[in-house]
Coordinates of C-alpha atoms and ligand atoms in Angstrom, one line a residue:
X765 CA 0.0 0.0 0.0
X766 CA 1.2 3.4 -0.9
X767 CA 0.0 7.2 -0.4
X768 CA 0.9 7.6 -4.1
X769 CA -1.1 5.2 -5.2
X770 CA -4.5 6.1 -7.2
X771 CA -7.2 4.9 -5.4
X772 CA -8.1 2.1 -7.4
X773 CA -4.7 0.6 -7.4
X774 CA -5.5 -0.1 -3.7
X775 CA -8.4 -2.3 -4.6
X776 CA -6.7 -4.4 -7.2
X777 CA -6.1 -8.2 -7.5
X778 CA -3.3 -8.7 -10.4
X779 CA -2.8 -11.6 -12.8
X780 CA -0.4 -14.0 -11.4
X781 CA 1.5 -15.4 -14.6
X782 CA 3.0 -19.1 -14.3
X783 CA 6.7 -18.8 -12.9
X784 CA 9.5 -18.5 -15.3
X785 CA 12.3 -20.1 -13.5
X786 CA 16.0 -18.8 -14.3
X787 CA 17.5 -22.6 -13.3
X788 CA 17.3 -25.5 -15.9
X789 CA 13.7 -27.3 -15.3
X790 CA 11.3 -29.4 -17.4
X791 CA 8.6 -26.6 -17.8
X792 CA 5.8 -27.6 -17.9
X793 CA 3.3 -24.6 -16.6
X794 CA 3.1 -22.1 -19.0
X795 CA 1.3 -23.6 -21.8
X796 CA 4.1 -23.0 -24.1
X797 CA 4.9 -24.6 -27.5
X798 CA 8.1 -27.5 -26.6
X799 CA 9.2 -26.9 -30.9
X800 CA 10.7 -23.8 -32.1
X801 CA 8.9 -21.1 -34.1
X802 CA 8.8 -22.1 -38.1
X803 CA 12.6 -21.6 -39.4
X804 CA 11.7 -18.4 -41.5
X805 CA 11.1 -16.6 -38.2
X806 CA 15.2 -17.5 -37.7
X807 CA 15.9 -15.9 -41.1
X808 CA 13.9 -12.8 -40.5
X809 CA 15.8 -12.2 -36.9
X810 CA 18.8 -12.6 -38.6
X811 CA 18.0 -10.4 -41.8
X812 CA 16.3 -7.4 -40.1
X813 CA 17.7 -4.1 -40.7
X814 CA 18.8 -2.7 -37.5
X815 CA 18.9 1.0 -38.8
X816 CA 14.8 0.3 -39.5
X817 CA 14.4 0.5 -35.5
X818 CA 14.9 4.1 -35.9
X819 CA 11.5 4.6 -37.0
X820 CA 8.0 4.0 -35.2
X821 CA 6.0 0.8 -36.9
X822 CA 3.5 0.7 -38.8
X823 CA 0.7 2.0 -36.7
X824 CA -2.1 0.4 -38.7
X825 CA 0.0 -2.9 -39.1
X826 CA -1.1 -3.5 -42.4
X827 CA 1.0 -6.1 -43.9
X828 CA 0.7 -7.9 -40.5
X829 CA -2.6 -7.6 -40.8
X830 CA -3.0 -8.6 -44.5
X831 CA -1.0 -12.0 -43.6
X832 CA -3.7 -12.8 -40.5
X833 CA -6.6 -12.2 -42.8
X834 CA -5.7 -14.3 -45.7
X835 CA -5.1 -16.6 -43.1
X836 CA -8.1 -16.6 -41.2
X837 CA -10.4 -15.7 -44.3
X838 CA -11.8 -12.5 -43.8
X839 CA -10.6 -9.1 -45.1
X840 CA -8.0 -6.9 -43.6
X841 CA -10.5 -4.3 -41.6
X842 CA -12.1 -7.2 -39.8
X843 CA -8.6 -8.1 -37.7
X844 CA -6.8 -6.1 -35.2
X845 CA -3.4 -7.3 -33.6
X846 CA -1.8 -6.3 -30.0
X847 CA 0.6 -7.0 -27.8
X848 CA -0.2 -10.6 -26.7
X849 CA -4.0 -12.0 -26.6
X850 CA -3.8 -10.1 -23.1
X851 CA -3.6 -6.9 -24.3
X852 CA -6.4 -7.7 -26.9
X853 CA -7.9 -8.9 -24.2
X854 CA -7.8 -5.4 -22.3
X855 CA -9.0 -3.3 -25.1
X856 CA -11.8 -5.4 -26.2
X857 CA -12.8 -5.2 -22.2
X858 CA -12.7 -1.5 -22.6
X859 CA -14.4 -1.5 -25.7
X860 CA -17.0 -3.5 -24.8
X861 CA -18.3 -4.6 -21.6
X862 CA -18.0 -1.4 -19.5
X863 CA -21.9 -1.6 -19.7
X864 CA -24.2 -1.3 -16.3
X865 CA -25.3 -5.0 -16.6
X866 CA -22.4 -7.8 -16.0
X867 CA -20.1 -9.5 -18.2
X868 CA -21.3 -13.3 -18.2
X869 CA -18.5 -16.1 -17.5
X870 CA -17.8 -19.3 -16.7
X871 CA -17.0 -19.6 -12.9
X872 CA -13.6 -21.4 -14.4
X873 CA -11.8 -20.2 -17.0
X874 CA -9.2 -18.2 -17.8
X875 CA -8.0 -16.2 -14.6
X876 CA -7.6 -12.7 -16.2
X877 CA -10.8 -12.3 -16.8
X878 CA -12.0 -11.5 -13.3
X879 CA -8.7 -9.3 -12.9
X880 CA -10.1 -7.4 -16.0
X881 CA -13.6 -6.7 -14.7
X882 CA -12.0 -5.6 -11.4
X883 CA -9.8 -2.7 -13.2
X884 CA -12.5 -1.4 -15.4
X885 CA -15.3 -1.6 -12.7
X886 CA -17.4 -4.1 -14.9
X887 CA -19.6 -6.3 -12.8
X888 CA -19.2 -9.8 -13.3
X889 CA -21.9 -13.1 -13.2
X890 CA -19.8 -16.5 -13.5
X891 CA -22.0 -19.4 -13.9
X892 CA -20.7 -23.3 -13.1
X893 CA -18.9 -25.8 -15.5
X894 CA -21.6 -28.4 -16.4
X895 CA -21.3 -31.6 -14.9
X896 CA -18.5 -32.7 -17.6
X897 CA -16.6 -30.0 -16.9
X898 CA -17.9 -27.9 -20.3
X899 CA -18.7 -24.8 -20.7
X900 CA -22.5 -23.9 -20.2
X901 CA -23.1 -22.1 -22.7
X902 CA -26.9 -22.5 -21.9
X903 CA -27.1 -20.3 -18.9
X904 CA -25.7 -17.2 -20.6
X905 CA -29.0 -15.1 -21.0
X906 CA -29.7 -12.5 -23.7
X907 CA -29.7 -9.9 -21.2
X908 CA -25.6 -9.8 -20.7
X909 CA -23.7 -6.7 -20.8
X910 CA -21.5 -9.6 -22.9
X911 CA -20.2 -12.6 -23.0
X912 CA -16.7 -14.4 -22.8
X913 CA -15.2 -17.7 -22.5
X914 CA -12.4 -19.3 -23.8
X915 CA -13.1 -22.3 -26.5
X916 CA -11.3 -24.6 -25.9
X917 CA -12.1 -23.4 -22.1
X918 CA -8.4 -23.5 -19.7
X919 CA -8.1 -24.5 -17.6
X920 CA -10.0 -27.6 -18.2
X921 CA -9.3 -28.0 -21.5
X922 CA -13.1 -28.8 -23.4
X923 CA -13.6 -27.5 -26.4
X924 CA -17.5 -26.2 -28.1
X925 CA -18.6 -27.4 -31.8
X926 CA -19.1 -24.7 -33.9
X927 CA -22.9 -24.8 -33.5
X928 CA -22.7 -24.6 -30.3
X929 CA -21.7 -21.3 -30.3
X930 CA -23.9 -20.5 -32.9
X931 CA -26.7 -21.7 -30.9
X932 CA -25.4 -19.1 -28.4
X933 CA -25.5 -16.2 -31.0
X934 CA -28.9 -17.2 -32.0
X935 CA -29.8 -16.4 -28.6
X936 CA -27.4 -13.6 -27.3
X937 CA -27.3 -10.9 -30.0
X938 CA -27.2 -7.9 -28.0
X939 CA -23.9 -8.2 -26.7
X940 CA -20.7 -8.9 -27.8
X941 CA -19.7 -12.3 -27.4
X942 CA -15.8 -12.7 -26.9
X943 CA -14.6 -16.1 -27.7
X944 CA -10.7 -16.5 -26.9
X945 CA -9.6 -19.3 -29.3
X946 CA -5.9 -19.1 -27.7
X947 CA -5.3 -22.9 -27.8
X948 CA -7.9 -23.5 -30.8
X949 CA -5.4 -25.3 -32.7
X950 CA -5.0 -28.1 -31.1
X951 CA -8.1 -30.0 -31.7
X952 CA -10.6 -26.9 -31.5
X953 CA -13.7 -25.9 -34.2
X954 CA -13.1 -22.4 -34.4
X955 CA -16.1 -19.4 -34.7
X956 CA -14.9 -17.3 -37.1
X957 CA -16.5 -18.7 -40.2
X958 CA -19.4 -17.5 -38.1
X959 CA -18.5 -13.9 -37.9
X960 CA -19.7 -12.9 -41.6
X961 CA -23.8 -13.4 -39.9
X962 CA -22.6 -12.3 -35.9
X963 CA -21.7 -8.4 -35.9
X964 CA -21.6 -9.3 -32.0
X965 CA -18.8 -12.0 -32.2
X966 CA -15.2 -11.3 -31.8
X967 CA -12.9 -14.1 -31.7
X968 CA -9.1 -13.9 -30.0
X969 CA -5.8 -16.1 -30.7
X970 CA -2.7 -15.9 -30.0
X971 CA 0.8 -16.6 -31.7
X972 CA 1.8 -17.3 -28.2
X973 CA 0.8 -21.5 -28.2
X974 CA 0.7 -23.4 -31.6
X975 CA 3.2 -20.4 -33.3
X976 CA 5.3 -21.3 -30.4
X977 CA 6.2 -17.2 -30.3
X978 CA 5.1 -16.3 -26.3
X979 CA 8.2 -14.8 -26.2
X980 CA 7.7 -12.0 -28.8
X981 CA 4.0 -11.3 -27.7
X982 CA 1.5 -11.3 -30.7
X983 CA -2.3 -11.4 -30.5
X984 CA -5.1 -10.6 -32.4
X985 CA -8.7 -10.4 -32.7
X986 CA -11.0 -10.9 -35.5
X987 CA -14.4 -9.6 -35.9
X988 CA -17.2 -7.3 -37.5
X989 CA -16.2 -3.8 -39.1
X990 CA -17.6 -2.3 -36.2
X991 CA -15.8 -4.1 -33.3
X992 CA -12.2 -3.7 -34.4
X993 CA -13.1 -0.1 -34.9
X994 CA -14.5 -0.1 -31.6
X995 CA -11.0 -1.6 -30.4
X996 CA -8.6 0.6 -32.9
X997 CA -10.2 3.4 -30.8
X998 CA -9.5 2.6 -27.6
X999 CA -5.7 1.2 -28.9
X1000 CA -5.5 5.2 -30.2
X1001 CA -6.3 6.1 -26.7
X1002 CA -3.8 4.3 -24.9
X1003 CA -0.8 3.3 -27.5
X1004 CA -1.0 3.3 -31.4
X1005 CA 2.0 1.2 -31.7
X1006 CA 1.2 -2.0 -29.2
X1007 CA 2.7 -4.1 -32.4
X1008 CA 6.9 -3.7 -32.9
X1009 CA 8.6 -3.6 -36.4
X1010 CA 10.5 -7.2 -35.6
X1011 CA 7.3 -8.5 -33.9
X1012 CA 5.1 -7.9 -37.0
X1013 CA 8.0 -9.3 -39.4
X1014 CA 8.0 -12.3 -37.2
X1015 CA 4.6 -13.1 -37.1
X1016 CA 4.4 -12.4 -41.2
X1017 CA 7.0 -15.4 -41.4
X1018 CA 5.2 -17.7 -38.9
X1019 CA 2.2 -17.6 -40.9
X1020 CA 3.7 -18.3 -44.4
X1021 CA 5.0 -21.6 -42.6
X1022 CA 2.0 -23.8 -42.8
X1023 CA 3.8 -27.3 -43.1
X1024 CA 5.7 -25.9 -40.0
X1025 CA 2.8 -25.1 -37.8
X1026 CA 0.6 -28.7 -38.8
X1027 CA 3.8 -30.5 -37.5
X1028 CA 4.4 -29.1 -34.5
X1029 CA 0.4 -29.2 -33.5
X1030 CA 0.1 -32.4 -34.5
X1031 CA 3.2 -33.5 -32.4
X1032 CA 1.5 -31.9 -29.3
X1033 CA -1.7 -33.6 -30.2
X1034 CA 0.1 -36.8 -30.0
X1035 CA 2.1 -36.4 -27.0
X1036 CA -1.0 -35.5 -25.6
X1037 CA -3.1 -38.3 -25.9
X1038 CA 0.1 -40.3 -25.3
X1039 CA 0.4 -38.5 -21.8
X1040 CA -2.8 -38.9 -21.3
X1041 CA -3.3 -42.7 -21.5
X1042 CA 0.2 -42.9 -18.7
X1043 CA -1.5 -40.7 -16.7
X1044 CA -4.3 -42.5 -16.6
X1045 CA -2.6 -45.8 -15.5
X1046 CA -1.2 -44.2 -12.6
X1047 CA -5.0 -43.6 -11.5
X1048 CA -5.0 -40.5 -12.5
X1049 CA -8.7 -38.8 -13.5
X1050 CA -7.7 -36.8 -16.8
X1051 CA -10.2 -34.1 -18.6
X1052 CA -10.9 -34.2 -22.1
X1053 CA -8.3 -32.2 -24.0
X1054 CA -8.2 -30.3 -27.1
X1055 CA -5.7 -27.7 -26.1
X1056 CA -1.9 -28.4 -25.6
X1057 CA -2.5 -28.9 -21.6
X1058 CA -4.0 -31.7 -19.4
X1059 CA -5.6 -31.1 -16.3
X1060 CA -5.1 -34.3 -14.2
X1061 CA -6.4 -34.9 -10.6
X1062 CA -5.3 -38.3 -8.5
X1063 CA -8.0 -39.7 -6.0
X1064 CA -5.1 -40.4 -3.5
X1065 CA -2.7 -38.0 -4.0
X1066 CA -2.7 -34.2 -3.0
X1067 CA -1.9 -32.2 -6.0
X1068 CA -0.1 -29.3 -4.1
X1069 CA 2.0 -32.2 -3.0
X1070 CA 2.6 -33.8 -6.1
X1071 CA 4.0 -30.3 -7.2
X1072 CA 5.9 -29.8 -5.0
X1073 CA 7.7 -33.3 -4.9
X1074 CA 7.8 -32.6 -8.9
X1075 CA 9.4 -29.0 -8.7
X1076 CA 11.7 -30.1 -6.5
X1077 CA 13.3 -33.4 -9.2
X1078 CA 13.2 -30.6 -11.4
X1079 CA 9.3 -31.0 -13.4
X1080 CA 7.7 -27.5 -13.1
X1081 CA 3.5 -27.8 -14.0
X1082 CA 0.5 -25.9 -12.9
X1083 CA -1.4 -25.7 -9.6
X1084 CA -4.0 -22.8 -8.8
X1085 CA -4.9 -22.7 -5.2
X1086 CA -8.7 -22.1 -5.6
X1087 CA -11.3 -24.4 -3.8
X1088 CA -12.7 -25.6 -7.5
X1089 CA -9.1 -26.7 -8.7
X1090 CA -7.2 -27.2 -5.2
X1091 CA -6.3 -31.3 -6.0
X1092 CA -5.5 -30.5 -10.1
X1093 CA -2.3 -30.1 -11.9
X1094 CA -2.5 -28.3 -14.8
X1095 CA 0.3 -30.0 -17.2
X1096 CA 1.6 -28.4 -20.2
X1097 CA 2.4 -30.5 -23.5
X1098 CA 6.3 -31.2 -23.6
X1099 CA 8.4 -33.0 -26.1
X1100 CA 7.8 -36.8 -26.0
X1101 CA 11.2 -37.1 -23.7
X1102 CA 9.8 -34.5 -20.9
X1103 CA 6.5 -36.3 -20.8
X1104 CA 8.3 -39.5 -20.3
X1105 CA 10.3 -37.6 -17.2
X1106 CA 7.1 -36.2 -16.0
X1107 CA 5.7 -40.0 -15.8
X1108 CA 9.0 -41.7 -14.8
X1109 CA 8.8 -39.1 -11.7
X1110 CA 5.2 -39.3 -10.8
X1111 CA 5.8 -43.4 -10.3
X1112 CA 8.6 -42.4 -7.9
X1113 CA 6.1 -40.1 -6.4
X1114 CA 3.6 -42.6 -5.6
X1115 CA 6.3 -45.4 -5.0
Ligands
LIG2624 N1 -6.2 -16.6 -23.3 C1 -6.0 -17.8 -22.6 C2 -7.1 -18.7 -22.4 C3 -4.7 -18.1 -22.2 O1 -4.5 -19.2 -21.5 C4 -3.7 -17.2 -22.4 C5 -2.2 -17.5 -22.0 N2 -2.0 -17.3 -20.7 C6 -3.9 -16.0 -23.1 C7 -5.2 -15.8 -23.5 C8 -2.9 -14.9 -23.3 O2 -2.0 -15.3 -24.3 P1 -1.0 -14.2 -24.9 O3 -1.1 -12.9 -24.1 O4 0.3 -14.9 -24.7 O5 -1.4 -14.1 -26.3

């Protein structure tokens, strides 16, 4: 607490990210990508004109831009990019849901969320996981101030059909409907084939997961006209260059790698159901997964234990201390090798 705070500042709950150790571990909590970026993302490090960091970027990042919307199908005006999916994340909160009826959630999913409503002042109504640990996405009502959930939901890892959602924006067209598709790739339906009928729907992703680029920080969001004007606006309010010169260059060469990117996912696809089946012998209960995590629970074994015995052989995963997921691990995809250490080392556990 500090005198020079702002008032608000006193009332906030920040985002705690996963820990990025500085020693050597197996890491395992983050959710990153275990392959490296596509090789043209090496070339264009190594090519860049230094003397171009001179000037500001492209405010508009066009070409950027261009790349994502050939990519995801729809035309240039209908994408925005940021710095990360969190600070698309941010804007689109701003944009959107500072209304005087509450932003509609599930009671689990993605963590920033709540930390987002908090430092706008938008009131919040989480409903419960259905009994398979799904998203409801029946008890959002058409009343919402909005709506957002991540699809596939984290931290548990299900993932909606396409009608589904649609079902949804048959009912709830008042209100934009955020759907974060951060870890869509890996065995996902995406929305945005349904954003041509939906003025209301934006959809998220991220370069951070199956581009395996968290370190350069490259989101987007794609949507109607009038959303990513809606979000342009409040980007020229706060900072018109959120997206770097290299960044955007980066991204442009992860996208023109498609052979690149199907490998990788489908390598982390593998592992997972791989992982899974292990985990499952040691009596594990594992969720259905179609994102590059696993969220694994052992009827006899305390989780926070199990983390703590596995951080300490050198296996860093995920536990959140919250009543709902107090005996889970949350387990990132590794390479084949650090899935069979994770294993080897959950047998000693229990031995
Ligand atoms: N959405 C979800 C559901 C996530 O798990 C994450 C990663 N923590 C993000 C968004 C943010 O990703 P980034 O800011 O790296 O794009």
């Amino acid at each position: 607490m500090s005198r020079f705070w702002s008032p608000k500042v006193h009332e906030l709950t920040p985002y705690v990210p996963g820990e990025q150790p500085r020693e050597q571990l197996i890491k395992l909590n983050t959710n990153e990508n275990p392959y490296s970026p596509a090789p043209g993302v090496g070339s264009v490090l190594r090519e860049f004109r230094t003397d171009h960091l001179r000037l500001y970027p492209d405010p508009g990042s066009q070409e950027l831009r261009e790349a994502l919307a050939s990519n995801l199908g729809v035309d240039t005006d209908q994408v925005f990019v940021g710095n990360g999916s969190d600070e698309v994340l941010a804007f689109a909160f701003q944009a959107f849901f500072c209304h005087p009826q509450a932003l509609q959630m599930p009671e689990i999913s993605y963590s920033f969320y709540p930390v987002y409503c908090n430092l706008y002042g938008i009131t919040r109504r989480a409903f419960p996981l259905d009994a398979q640990w799904r998203v409801d996405l029946d008890a959002f009502t058409k009343d919402a101030g909005g709506v957002i959930f991540a699809n596939p939901n984290a931290p548990s890892g299900h993932g909606h059909a396409r009608k589904d959602v649609q079902a949804l924006l048959e009912r709830v067209r008042d209100a934009v409907v955020l759907i974060d598709e951060a870890y869509v790739d890996f065995g996902g339906e995406s929305s945005v084939p349904l954003i041509a009928d939906h003025p209301n729907l934006l959809v998220t992703g991220t370069f951070s997961k199956s581009r395996s680029l968290a370190g350069i920080r490259l989101g987007y969001a794609v949507g109607s006209r009038e959303l990513i004007e809606g979000l342009e606006r409040v980007k020229n309010s706060i900072n018109s260059y959120p997206v770097d010169s290299l960044c955007s260059a980066v991204g442009i060469a992860a996208l023109e790698d498609e052979d690149h990117f199907d490998a990788c996912r489908t390598a982390v696809i593998t592992t997972r159901e791989r992982t899974r089946q292990r985990l499952e012998q040691l009596g594990f209960d594992v969720l259905p997964s179609q994102t590059n995590f696993l969220l694994a629970s052992h009827p006899k074994q305390d989780a926070a234990q199990l983390f703590v015995g596995l951080r300490e052989r050198g296996i860093l995963v995920r536990h959140f201390n919250t009543e709902a997921l107090n005996n889970w691990l949350r387990i990132s995809i590794g390479t084949d090798n650090e899935m069979d250490s994770l294993i080897e080392t959950l047998e000693s556990l229990s031995a």
